Tab-separated table of C-alpha atoms in Angstrom:
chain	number	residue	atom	x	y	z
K	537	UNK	CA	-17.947	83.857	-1.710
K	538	UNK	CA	-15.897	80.574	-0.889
K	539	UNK	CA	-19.429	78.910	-0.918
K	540	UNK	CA	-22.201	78.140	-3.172
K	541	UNK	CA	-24.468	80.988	-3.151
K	542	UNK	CA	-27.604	78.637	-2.419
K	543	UNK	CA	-26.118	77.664	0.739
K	544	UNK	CA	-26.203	81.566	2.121
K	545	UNK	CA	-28.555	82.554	4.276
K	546	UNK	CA	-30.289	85.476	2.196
K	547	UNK	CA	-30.777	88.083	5.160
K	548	UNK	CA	-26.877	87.637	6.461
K	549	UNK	CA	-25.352	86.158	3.449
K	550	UNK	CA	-23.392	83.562	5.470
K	551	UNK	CA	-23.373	79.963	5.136
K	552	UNK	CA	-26.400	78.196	6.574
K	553	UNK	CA	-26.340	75.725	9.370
K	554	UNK	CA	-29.967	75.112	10.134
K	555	UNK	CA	-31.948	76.284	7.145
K	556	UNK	CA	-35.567	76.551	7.407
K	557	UNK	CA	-38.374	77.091	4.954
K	558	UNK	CA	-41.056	79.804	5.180
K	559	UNK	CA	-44.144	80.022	3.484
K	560	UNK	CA	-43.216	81.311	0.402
K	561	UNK	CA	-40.576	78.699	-0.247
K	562	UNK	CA	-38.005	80.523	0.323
K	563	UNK	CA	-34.775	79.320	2.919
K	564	UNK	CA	-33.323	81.228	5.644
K	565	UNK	CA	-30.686	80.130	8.557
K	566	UNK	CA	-33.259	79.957	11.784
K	567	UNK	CA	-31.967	82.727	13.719
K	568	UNK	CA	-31.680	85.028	11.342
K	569	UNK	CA	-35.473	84.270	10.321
K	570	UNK	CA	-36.807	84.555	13.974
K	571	UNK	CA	-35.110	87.881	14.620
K	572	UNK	CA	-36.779	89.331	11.529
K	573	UNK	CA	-40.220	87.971	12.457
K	574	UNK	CA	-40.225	88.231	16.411
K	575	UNK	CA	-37.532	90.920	17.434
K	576	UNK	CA	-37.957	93.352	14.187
K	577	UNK	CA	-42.022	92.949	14.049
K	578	UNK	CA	-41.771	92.156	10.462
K	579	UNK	CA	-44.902	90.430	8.521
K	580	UNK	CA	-43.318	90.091	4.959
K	581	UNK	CA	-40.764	87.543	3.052
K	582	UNK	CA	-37.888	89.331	3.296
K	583	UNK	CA	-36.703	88.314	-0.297
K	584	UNK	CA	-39.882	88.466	-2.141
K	585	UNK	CA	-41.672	91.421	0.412
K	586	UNK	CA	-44.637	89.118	0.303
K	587	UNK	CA	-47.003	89.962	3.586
K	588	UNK	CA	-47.113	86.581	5.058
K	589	UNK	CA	-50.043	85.347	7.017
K	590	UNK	CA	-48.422	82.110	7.969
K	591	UNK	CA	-45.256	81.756	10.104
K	592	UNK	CA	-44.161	78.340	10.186
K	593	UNK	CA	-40.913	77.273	9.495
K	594	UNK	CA	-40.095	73.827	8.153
K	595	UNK	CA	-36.394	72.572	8.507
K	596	UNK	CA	-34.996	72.350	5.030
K	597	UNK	CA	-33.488	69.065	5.952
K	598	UNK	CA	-32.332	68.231	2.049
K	599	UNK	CA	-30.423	71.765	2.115
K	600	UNK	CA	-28.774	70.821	5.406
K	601	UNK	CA	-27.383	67.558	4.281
K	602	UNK	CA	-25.991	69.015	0.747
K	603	UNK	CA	-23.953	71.783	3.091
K	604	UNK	CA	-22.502	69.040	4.779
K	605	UNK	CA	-21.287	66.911	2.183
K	606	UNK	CA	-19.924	69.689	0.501
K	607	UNK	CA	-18.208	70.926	3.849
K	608	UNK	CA	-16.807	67.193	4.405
K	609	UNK	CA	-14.941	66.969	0.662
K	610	UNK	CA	-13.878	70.659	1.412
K	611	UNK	CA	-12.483	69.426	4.597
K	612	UNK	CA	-10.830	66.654	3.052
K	613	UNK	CA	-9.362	68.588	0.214
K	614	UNK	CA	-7.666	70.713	2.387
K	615	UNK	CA	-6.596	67.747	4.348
K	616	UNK	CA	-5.037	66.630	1.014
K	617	UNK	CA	-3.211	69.650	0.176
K	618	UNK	CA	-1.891	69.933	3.763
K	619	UNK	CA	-0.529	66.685	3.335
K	620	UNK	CA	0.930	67.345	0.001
K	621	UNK	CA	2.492	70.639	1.623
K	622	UNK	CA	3.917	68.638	4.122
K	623	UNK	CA	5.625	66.388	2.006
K	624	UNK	CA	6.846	69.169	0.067
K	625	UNK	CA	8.549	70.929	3.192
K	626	UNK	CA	9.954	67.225	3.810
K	627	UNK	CA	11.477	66.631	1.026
K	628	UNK	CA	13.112	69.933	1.134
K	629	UNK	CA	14.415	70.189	4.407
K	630	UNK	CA	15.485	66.624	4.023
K	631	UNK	CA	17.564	67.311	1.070
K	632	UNK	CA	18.559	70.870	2.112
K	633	UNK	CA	19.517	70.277	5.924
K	634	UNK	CA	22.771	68.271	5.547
K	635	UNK	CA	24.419	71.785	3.345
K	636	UNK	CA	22.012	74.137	5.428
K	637	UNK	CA	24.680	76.056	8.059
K	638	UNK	CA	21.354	76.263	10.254
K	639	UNK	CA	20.926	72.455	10.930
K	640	UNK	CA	19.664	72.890	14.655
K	641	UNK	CA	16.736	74.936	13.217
K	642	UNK	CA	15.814	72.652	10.015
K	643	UNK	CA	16.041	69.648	12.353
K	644	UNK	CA	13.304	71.880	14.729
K	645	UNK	CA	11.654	72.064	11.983
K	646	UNK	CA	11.284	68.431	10.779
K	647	UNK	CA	10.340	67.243	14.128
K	648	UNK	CA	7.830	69.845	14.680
K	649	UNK	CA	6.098	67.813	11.358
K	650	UNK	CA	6.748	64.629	12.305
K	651	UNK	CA	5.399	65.381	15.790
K	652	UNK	CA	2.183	67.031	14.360
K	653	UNK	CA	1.308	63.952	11.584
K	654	UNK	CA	0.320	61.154	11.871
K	655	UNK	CA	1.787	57.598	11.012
K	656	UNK	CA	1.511	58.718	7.322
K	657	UNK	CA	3.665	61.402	7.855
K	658	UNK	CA	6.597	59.752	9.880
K	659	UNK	CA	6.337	56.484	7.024
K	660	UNK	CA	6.717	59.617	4.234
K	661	UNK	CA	10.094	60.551	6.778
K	662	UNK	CA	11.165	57.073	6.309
K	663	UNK	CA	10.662	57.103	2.720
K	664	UNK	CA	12.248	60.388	1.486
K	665	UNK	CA	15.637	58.940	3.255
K	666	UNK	CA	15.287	60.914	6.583
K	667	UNK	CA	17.209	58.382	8.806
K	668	UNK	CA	19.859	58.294	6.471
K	669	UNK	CA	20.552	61.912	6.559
K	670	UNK	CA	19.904	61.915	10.656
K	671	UNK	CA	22.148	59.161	11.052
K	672	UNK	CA	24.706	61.403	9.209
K	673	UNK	CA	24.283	64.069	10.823
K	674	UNK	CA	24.775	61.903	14.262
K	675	UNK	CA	28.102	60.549	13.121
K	676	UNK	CA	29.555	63.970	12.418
K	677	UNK	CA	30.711	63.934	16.139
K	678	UNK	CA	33.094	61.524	15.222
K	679	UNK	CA	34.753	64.363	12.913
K	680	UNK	CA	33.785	67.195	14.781
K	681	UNK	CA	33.224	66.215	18.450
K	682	UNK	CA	34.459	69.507	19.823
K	683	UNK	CA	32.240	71.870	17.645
K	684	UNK	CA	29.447	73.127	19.988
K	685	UNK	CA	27.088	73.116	16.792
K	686	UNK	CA	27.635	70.249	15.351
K	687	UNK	CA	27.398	68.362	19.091
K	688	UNK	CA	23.543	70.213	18.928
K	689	UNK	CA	23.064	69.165	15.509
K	690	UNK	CA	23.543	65.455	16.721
K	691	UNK	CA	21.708	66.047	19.783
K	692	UNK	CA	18.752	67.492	17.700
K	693	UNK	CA	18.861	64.479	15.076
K	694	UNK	CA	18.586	61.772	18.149
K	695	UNK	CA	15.245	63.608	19.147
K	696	UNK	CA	14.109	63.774	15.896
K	697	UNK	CA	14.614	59.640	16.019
K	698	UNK	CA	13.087	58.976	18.855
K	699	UNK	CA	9.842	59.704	17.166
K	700	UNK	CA	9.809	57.499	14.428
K	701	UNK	CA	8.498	54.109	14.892
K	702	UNK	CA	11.312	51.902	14.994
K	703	UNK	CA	10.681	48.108	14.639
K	704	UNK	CA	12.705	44.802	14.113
K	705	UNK	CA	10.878	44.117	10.954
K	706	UNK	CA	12.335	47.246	9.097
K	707	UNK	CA	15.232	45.829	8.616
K	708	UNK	CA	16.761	48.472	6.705
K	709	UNK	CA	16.058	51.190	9.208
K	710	UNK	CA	17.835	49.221	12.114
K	711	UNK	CA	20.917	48.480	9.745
K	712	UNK	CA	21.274	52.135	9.556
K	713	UNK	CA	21.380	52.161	13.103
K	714	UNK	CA	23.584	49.767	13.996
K	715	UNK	CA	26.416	50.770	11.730
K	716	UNK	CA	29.453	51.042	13.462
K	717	UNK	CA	29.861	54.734	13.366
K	718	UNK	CA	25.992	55.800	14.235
K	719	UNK	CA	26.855	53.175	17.627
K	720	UNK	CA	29.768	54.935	18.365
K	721	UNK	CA	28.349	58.401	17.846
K	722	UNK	CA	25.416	57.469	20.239
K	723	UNK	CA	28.370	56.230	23.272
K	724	UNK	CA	29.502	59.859	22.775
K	725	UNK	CA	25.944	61.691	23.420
K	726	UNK	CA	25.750	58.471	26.461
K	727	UNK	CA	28.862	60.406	28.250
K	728	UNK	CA	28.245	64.079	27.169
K	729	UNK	CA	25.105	65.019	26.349
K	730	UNK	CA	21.984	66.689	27.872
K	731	UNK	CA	19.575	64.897	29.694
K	732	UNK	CA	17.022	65.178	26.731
K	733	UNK	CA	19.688	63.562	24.507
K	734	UNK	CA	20.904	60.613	26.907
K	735	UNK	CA	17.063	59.946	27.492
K	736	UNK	CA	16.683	59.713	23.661
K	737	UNK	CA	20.039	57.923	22.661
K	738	UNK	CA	19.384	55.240	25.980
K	739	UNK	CA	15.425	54.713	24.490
K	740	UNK	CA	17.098	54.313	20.733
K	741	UNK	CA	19.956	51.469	22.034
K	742	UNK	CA	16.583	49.693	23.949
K	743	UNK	CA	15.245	49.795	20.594
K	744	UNK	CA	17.190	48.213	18.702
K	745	UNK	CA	19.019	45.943	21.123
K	746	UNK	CA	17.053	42.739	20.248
K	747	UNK	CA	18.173	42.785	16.693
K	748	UNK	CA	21.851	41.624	15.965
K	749	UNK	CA	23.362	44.358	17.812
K	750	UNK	CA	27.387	44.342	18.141
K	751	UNK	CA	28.045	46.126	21.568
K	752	UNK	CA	31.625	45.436	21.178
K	753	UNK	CA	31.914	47.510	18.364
K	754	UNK	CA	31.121	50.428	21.149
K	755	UNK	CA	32.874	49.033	24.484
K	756	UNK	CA	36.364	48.558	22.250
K	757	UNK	CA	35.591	52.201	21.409
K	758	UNK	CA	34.523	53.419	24.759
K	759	UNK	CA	35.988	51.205	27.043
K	760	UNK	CA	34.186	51.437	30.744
K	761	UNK	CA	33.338	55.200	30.146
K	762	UNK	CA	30.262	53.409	27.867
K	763	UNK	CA	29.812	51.175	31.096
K	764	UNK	CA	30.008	54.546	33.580
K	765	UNK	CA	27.764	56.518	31.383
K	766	UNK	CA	25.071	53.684	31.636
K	767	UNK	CA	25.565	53.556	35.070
K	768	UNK	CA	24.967	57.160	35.455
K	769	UNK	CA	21.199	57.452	33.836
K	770	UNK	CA	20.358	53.721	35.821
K	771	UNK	CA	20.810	55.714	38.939
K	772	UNK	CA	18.302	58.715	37.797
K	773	UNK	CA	15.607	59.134	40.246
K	774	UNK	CA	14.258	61.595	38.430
K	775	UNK	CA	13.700	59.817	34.708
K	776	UNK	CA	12.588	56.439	35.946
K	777	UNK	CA	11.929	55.279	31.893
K	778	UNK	CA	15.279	56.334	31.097
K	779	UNK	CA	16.611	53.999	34.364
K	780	UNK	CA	14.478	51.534	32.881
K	781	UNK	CA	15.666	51.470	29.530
K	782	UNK	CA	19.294	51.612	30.624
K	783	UNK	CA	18.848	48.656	32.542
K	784	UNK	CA	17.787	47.008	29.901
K	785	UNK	CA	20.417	47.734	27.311
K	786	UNK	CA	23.101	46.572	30.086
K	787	UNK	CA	21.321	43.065	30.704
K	788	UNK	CA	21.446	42.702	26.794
K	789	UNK	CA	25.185	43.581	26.324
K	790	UNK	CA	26.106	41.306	29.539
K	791	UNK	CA	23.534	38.269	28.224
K	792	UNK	CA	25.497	38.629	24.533
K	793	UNK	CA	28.946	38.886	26.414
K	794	UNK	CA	31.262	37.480	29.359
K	795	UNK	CA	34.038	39.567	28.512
K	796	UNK	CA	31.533	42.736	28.646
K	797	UNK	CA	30.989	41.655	32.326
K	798	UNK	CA	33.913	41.786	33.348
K	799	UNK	CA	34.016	46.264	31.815
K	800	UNK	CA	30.796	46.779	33.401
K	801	UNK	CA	32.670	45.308	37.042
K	802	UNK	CA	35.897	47.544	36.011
K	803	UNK	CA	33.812	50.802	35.792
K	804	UNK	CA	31.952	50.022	39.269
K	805	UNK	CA	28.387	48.161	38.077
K	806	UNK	CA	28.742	46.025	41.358
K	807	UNK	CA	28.162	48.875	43.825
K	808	UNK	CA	26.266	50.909	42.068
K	809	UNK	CA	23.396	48.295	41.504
K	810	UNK	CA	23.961	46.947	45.659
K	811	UNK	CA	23.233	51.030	46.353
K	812	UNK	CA	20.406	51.426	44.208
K	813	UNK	CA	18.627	47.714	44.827
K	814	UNK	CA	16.998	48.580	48.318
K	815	UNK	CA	14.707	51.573	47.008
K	816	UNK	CA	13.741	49.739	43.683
K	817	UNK	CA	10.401	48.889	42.691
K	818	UNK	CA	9.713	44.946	41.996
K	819	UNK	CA	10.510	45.146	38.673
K	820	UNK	CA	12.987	46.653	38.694
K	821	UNK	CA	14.655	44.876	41.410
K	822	UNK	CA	14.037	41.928	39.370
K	823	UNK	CA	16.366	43.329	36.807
K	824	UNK	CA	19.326	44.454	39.095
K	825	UNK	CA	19.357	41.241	40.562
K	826	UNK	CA	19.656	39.654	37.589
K	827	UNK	CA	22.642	42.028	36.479
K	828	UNK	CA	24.061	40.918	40.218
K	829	UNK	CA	23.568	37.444	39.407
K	830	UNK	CA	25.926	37.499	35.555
K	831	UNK	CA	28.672	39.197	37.448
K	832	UNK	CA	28.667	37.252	40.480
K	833	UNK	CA	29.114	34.101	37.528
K	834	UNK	CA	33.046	35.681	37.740
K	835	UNK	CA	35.380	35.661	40.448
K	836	UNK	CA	36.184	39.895	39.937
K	837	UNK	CA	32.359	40.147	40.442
K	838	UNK	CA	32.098	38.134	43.350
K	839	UNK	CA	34.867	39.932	44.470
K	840	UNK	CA	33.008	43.063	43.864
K	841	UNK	CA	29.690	41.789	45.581
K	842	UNK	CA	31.904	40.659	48.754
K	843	UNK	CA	33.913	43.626	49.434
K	844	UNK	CA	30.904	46.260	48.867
K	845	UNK	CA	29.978	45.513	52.380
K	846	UNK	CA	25.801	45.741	52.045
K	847	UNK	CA	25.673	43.153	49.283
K	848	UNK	CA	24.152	40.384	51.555
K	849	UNK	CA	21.862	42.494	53.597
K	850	UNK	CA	20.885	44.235	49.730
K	851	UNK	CA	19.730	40.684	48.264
K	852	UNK	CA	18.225	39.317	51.555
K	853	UNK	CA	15.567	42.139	51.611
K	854	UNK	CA	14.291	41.324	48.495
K	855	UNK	CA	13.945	37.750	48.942
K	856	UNK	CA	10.648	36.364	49.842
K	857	UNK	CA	9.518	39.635	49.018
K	858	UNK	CA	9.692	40.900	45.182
K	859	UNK	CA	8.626	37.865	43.909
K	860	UNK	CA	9.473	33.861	43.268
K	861	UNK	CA	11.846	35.112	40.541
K	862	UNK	CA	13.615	37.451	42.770
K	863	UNK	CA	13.722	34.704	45.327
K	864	UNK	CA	15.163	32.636	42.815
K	865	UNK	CA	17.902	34.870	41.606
K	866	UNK	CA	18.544	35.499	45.166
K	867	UNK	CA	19.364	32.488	46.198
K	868	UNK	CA	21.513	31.976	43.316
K	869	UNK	CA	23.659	34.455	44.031
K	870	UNK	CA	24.022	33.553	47.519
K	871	UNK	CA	24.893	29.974	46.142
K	872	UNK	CA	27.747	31.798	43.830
K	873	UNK	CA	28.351	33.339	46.716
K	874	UNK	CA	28.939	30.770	49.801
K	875	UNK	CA	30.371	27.953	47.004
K	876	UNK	CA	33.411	30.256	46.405
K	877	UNK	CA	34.914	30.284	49.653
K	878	UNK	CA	33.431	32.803	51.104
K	879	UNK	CA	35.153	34.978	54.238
K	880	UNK	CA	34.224	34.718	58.333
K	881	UNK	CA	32.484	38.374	57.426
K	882	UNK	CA	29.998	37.106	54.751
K	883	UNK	CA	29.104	34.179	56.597
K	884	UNK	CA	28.344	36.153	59.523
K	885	UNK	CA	26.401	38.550	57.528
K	886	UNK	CA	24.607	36.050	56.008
K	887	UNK	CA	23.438	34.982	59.817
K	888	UNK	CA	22.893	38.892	60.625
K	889	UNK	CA	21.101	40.076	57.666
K	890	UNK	CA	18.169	37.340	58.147
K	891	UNK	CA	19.775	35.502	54.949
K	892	UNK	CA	20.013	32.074	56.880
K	893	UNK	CA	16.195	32.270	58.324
K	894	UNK	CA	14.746	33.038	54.685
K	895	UNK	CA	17.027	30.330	53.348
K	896	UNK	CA	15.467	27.786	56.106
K	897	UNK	CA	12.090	29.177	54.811
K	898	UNK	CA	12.420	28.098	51.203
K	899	UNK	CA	13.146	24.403	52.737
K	900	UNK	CA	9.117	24.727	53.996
K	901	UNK	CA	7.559	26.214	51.007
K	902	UNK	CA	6.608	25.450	47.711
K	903	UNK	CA	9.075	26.236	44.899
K	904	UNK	CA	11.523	25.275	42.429
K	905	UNK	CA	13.189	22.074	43.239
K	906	UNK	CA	16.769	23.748	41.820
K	907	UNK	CA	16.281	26.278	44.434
K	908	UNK	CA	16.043	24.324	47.528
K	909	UNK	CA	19.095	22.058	46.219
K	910	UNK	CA	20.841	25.357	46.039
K	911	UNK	CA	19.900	26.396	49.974
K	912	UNK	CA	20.385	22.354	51.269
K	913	UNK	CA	24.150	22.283	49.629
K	914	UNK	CA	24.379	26.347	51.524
K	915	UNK	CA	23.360	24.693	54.663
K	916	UNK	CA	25.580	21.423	54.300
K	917	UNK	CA	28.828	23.902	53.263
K	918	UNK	CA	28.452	26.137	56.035
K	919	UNK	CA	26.081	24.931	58.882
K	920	UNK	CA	28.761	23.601	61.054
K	921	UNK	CA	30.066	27.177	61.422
K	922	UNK	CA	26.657	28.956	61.554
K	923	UNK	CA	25.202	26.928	64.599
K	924	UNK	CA	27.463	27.595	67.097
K	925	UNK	CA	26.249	31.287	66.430
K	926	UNK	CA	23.552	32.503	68.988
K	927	UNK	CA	21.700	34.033	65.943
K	928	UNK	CA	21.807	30.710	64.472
K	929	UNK	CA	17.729	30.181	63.838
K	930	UNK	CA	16.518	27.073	66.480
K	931	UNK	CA	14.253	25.306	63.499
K	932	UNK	CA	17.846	24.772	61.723
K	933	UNK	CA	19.084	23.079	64.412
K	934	UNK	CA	16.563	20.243	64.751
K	935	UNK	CA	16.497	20.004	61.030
K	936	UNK	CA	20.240	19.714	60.762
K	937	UNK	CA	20.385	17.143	63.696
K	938	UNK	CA	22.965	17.323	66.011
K	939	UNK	CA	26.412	17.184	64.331
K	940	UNK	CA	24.925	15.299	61.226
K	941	UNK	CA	26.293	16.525	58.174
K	942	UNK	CA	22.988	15.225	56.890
K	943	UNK	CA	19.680	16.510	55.675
């Protein structure tokens, strides 16, 4: 028996989980004691074949907590050794995988732990020098980027990552990261790999953007294809966190760089975010505004925004309507915009699309006092044209005055 004998029951010899006491003193698991009483007619002790007179039976309530203490330090010495096995497989696979000419199925294996412990378990990853070897295994694209194993290998590693708790404070983790090679490596999987692996590498860049992260080191390597890639997963309907986190990762590179804005224009960023800006949630929207906004700060992206066609009407639905922030980014781009001489076709689409009416709006509500400066010096630049336009709204034309260039 794996047991102490005193915990069996002595009619079924199997542990006891609600011992009882009879008469003679003796313990028996309940069931087992009723069946041999009521269902078998028997009138004796079945250990000491004492006829019994009395059949009570009194919960052995001492017994009952002794069996579970001892099955709570069983459970947690097997809990112990599991964990000890665990680190054992670790340690081996870790140090075995980078040789092992079956990487795709060692790096199964080591996320199958990782994914089944717990925060011990990943921290133990961590410690044995698992991100090293993944980020190893990453950068042998670089070497081999045409080997269909190796490209699965690298693929395998990034989901591996992408369940290890990656913070700013462990510094030493996100230097591994960020080296030049892993970044590069990562641009590759961007443009080539599976869905999984895009969703993975995108979530991994979002990660670690916030720390001193050198995107340049990537777009001198990748050019606009980097750009294209991101593009690419921003426009997935189907993944909306992987849209999410791509967004994110392009408002970091273009907040950290000017010349970067001027790539992500190059490999199309203007029309793709006018296209997908109509359908987008308020958040979201917030975001691709915001990315409309730092290109239209150059003249190639204003020159982007203008000749897409839909830009105005794109921006004028969402203002008044997302939010004061989207109102406010709105209107700043439409101030970038109309300050930059603009053509005869954006100023009448800015009088079609219901741009001028909203603008005349923000003069009558509440809001930020940079804002309405930004719609009064619209008005002053371009009213003169825009109210000899039927669509031209009537409450403009009393509060313009009659060919005042005043407000």
């Amino acid at each position: 028996m794996d047991f102490p004998l005193h915990f069996r029951c002595p009619i079924s010899m199997e542990l006891m989980k609600d011992p009882v006491i009879i008469s003679t003193g003796v313990t028996y698991e309940r069931k087992n004691i009723e069946k041999w009483f009521y269902t078998c007619k028997k009138k004796t002790c079945p250990t000491t074949m004492q006829v019994l007179h009395c059949f009570d039976m009194t919960p052995n309530h001492t017994l009952k907590r002794l069996i579970l203490a001892w099955q709570n330090g069983k459970s947690q010495s097997q809990s112990h050794d599991e964990l000890s096995m665990k680190h054992d497989e670790l340690v081996s696979l870790i140090n075995t995988i980078e040789s092992s000419p079956f990487k795709v199925s060692s790096l199964k294996k080591l996320k199958s732990i990782v994914e089944s412990g717990d925060h011990d378990v990943k921290d133990d990853f961590k410690k044995c020098g698992g991100v090293e070897v993944l980020v190893r295994i990453i950068q042998q694209i670089l070497i081999e980027s045409s080997d269909f194993v190796t490209f699965r290998a690298c693929e395998e590693a990034l989901s591996l990552l992408i369940k290890l708790p990656i913070v700013l404070e462990e510094e030493e983790t996100i230097k591994i990261l960020l080296q030049p090679g892993c970044m590069k490596s990562m641009a590759i999987i961007l443009q080539r790999g599976s869905e999984e692996a895009r969703f993975c590498t995108v979530s991994i860049l979002q990660r670690i953007m916030k720390s001193d992260c050198q995107w340049s080191v990537v777009i001198e390597d990748q050019g606009i294809d980097f750009f294209k890639s991101l593009m690419e997963i921003m426009s997935d309907e189907i993944c909306s966190k992987a849209s999410s986190c791509a967004l994110q990762v392009l408002i970091d590179i273009l907040e950290k760089s000017k010349k970067s804005r001027l790539k992500a224009i190059e490999a199309g960023a203007m029309c793709t975010l006018i296209e997908i800006l109509p359908d987008s949630s308020k958040s979201k929207s917030e975001k691709i505004m915001y990315l409309i906004k730092m290109m239209c700060e150059c003249a190639d992206g204003r020159m982007g925004f203008i000749e897409h066609g839909l830009g105005v009407a794109a921006i004028t639905k969402k203002m008044l309507n997302i939010s004061n922030i989207g109102t406010k980014i709105g209107v700043k781009i439409l101030s970038l915009i109309c300050n930059s001489h603009p053509t005869d076709k954006v100023l009448d689409d800015l009088l079609m699309y219901g741009s001028v009416k909203k603008l005349v709006a923000l003069l009558h509500i509440g809001g930020s006092s940079t804002t309405k400066e930004r719609v009064i010096k619209i008005l002053k630049l371009h009213g003169d044209k825009w109210k000899k336009n039927p669509c031209f709204p009537y409450e403009l034309k009393n509060y313009l005055g009659l060919e005042s260039d005043s407000l």
